[in-house]
PDB file of C-alpha atoms in Angstrom:
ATOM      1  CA  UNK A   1      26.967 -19.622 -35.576  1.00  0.00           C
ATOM      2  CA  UNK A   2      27.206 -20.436 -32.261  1.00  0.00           C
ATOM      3  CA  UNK A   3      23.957 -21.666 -30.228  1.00  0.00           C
ATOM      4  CA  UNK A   4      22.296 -19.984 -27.522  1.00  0.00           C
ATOM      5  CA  UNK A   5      23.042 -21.649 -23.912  1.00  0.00           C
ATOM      6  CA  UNK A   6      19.129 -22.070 -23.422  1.00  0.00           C
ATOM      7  CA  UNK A   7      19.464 -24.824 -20.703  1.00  0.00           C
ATOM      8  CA  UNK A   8      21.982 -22.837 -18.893  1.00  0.00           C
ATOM      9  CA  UNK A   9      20.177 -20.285 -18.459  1.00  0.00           C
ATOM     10  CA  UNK A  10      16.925 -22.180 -18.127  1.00  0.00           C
ATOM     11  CA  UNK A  11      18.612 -24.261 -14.943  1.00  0.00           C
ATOM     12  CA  UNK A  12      20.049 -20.994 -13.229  1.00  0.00           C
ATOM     13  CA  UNK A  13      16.677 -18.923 -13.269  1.00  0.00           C
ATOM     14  CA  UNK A  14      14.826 -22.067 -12.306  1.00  0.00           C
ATOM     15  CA  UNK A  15      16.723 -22.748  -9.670  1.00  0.00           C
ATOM     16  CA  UNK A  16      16.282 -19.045  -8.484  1.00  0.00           C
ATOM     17  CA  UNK A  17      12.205 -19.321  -8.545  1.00  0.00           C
ATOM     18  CA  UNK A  18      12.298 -23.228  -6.933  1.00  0.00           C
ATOM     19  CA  UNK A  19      13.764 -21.088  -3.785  1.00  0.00           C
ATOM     20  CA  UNK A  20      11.870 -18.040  -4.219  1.00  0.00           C
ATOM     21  CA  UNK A  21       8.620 -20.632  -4.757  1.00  0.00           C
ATOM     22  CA  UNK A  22       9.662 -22.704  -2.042  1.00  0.00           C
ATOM     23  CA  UNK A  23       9.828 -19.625   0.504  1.00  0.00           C
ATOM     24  CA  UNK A  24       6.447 -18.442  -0.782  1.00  0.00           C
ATOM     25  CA  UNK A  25       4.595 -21.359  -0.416  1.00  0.00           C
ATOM     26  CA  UNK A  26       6.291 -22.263   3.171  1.00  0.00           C
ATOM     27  CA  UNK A  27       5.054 -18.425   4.368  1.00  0.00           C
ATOM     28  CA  UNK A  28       1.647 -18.705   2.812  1.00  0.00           C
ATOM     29  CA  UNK A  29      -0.027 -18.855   6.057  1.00  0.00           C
ATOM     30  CA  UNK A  30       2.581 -16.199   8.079  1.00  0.00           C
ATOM     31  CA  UNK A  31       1.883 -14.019   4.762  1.00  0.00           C
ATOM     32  CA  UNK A  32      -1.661 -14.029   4.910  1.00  0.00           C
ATOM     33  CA  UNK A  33      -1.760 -13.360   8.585  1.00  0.00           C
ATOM     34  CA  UNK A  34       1.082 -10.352   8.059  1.00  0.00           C
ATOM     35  CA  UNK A  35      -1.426  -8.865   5.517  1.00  0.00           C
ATOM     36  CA  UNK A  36      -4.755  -9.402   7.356  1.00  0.00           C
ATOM     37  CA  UNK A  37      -2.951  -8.156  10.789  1.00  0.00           C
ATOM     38  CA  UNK A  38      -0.078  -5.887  10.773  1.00  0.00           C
ATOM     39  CA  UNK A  39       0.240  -2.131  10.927  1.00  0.00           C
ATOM     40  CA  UNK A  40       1.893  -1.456   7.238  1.00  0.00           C
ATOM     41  CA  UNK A  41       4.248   1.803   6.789  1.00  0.00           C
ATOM     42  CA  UNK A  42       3.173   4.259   4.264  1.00  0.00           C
ATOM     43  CA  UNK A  43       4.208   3.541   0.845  1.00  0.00           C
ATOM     44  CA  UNK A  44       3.662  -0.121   1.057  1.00  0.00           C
ATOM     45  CA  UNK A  45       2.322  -1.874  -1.753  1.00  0.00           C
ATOM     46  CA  UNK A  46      -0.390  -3.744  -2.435  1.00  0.00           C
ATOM     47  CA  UNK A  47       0.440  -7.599  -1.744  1.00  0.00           C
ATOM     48  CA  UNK A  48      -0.388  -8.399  -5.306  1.00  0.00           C
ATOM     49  CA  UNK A  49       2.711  -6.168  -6.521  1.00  0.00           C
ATOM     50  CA  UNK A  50       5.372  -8.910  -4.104  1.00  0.00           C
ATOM     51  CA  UNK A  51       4.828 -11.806  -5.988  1.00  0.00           C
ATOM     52  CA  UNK A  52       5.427  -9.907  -9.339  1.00  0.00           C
ATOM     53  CA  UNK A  53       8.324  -8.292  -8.653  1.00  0.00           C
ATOM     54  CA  UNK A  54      10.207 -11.175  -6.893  1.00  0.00           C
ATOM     55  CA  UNK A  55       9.285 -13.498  -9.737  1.00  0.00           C
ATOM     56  CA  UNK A  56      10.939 -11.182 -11.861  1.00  0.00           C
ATOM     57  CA  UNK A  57      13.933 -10.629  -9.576  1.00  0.00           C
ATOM     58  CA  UNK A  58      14.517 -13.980  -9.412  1.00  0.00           C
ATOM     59  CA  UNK A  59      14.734 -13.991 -12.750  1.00  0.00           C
ATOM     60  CA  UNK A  60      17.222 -11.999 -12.995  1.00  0.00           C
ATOM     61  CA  UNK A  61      19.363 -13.711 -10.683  1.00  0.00           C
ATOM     62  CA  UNK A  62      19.148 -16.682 -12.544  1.00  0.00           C
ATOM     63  CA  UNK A  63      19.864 -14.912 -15.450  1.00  0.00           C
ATOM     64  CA  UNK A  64      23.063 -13.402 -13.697  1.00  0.00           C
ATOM     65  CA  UNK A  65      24.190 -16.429 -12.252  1.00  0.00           C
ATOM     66  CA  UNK A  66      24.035 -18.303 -15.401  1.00  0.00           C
ATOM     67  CA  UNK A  67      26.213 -15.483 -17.442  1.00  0.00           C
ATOM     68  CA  UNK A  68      28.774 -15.644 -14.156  1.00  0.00           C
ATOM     69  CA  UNK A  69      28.590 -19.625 -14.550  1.00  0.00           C
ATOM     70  CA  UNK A  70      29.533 -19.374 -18.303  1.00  0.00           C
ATOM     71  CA  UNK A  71      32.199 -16.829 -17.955  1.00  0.00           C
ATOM     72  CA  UNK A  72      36.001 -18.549 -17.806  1.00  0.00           C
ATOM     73  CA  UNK A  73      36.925 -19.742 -14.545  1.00  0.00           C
ATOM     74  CA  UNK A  74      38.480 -17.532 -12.160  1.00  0.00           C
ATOM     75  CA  UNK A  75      38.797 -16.520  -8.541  1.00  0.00           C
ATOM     76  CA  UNK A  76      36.164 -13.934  -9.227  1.00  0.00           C
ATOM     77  CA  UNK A  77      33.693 -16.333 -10.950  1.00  0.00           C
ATOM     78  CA  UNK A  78      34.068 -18.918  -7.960  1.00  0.00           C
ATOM     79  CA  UNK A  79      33.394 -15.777  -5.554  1.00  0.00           C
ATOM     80  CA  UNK A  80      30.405 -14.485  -6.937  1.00  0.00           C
ATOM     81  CA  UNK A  81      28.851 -17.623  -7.780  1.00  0.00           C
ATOM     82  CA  UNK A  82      29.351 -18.439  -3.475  1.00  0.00           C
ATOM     83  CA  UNK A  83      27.937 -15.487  -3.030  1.00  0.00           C
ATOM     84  CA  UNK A  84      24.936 -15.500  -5.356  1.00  0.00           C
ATOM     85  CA  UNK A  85      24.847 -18.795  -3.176  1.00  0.00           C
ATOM     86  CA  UNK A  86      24.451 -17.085   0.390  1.00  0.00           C
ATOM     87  CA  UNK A  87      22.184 -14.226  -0.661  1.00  0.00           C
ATOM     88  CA  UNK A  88      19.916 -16.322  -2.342  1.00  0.00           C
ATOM     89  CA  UNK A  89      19.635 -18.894   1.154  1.00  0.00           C
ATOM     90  CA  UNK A  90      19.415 -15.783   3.194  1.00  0.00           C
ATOM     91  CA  UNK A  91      16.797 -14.127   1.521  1.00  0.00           C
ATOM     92  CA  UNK A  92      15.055 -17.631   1.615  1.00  0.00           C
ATOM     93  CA  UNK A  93      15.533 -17.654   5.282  1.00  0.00           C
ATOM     94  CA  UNK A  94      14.041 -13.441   5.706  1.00  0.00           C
ATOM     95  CA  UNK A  95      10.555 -14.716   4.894  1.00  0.00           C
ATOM     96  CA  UNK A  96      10.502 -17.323   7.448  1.00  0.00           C
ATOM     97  CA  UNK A  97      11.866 -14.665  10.147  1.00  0.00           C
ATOM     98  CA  UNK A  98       9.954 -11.981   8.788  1.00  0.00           C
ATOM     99  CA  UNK A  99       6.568 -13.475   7.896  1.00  0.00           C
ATOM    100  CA  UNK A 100       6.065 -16.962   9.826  1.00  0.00           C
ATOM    101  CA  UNK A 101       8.190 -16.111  13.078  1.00  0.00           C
ATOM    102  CA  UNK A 102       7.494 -12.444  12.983  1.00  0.00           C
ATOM    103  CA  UNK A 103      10.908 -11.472  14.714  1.00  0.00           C
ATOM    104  CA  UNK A 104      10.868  -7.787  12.770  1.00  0.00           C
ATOM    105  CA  UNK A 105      13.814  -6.730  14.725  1.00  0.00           C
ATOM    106  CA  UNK A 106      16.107  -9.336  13.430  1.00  0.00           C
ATOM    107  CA  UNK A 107      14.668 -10.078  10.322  1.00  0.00           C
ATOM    108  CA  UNK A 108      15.557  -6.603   9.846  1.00  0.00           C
ATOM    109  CA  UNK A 109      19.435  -7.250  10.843  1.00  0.00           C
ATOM    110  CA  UNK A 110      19.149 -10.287   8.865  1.00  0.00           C
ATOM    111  CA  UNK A 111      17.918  -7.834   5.829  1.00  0.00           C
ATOM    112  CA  UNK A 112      20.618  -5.854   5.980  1.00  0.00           C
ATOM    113  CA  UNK A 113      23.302  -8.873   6.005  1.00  0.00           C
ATOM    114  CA  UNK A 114      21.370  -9.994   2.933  1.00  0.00           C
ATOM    115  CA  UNK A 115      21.666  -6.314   0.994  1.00  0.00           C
ATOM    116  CA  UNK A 116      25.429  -6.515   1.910  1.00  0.00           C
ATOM    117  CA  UNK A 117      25.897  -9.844   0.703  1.00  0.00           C
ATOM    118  CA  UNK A 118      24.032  -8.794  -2.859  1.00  0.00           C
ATOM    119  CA  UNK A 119      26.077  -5.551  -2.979  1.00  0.00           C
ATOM    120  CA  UNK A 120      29.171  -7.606  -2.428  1.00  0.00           C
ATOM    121  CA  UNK A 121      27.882 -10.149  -5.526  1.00  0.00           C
ATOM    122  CA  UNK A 122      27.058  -6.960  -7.547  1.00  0.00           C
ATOM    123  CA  UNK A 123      30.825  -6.151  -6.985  1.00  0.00           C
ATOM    124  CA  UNK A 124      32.260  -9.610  -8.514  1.00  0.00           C
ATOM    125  CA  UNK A 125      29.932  -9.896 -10.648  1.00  0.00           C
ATOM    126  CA  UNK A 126      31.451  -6.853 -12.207  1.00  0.00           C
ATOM    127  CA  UNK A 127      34.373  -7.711 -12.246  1.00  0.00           C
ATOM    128  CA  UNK A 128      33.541 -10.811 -14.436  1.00  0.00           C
ATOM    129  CA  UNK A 129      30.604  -9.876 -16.033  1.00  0.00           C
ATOM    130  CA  UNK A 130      29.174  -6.400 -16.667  1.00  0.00           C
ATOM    131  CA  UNK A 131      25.576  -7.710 -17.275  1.00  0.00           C
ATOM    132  CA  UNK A 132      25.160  -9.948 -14.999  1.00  0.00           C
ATOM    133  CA  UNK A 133      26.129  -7.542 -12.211  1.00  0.00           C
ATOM    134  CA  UNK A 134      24.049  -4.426 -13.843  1.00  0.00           C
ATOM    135  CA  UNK A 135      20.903  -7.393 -13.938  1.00  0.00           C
ATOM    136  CA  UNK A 136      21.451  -7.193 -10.203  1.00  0.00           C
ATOM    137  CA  UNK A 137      20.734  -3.648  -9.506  1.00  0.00           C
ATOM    138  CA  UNK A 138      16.965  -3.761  -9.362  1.00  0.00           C
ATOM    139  CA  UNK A 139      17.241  -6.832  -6.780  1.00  0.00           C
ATOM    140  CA  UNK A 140      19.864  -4.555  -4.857  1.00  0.00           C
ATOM    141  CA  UNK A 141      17.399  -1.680  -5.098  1.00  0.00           C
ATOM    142  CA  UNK A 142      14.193  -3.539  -4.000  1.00  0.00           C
ATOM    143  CA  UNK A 143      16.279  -5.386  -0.947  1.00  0.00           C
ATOM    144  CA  UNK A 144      16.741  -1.572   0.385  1.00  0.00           C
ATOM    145  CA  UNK A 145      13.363  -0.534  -0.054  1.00  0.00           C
ATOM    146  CA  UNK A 146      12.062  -3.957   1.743  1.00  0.00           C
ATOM    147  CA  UNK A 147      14.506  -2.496   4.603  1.00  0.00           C
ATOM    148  CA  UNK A 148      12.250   0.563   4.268  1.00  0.00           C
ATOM    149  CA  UNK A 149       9.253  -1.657   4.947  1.00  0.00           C
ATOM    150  CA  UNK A 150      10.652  -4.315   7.310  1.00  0.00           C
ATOM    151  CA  UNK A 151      12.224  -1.054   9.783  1.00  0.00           C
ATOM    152  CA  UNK A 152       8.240   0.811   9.984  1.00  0.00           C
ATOM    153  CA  UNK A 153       6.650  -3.124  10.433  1.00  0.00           C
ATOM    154  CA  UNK A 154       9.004  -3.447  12.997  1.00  0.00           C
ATOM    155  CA  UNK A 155       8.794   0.368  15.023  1.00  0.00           C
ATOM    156  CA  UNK A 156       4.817   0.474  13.984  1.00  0.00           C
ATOM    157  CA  UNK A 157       4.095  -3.322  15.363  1.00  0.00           C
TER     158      UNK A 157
END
């Protein structure tokens, strides 16, 4: 019977929310003022729903990661775990733009480096893993609507 990586997978996800927690708690004040201050586009969510849903995505990319980590070594596996890498220190770096600088414009270029960068980890990930790449999907999918949100922020502000 072979045992279940636990501490793999453990490491990877908490790694994911240390960065994720790290950006949250560095924005706290830009956050507060973004939702006590700025003209929202319709279909934004309440600010309770953010939290929630990136503590689960970064789950998932911990999850990922950890599955690309354990696959055999490869070109592919050393690719997408660089990549996983960069998206995961740019999207740290969109909440400080977005939220505590308030530069909507880039932030919103910067937003749609960081959805290129995850589509092009969804893509190696595939190739190495089909999980781990499939587990990415909802991040990908959230990243475009946040490009939904940052664009009307930006044009209504």
């Amino acid at each position: 019977m072979k045992k279940f990586p636990w501490k793999t997978y453990a490491a990877w996800i908490l790694l994911a929310e240390a960065v994720g927690g790290l950006a949250g708690w560095l924005t706290r004040e830009g956050t507060k003022l973004y939702t006590e201050s700025i003209v929202q586009p319709p279909l934004s969510p309440p600010a309770i729903v953010f939290p929630i849903v990136w503590a689960v995505l970064y789950a998932l990319m911990g999850v990922s990661a950890a599955r690309i980590w354990m696959a055999p070594p490869s070109g592919d596996r050393r690719l997408g775990l660089r990549l996983f890498a960069g998206q995961l220190a740019f999207n740290f770096f969109w909440s400080i733009i977005f939220f505590d600088l308030q530069w909507f414009g880039f932030a919103l270029v910067w937003l749609v480096a960081l959805w290129a960068l995850i589509a092009a980890m969804v893509l190696v990930f595939y190739r190495v893993e089909l999980l781990a790449a499939r587990l990415q999907l909802p991040y990908l999918v959230w990243v475009a609507f946040a490009g939904y949100l940052n664009a009307g922020v930006w044009l209504l502000n």
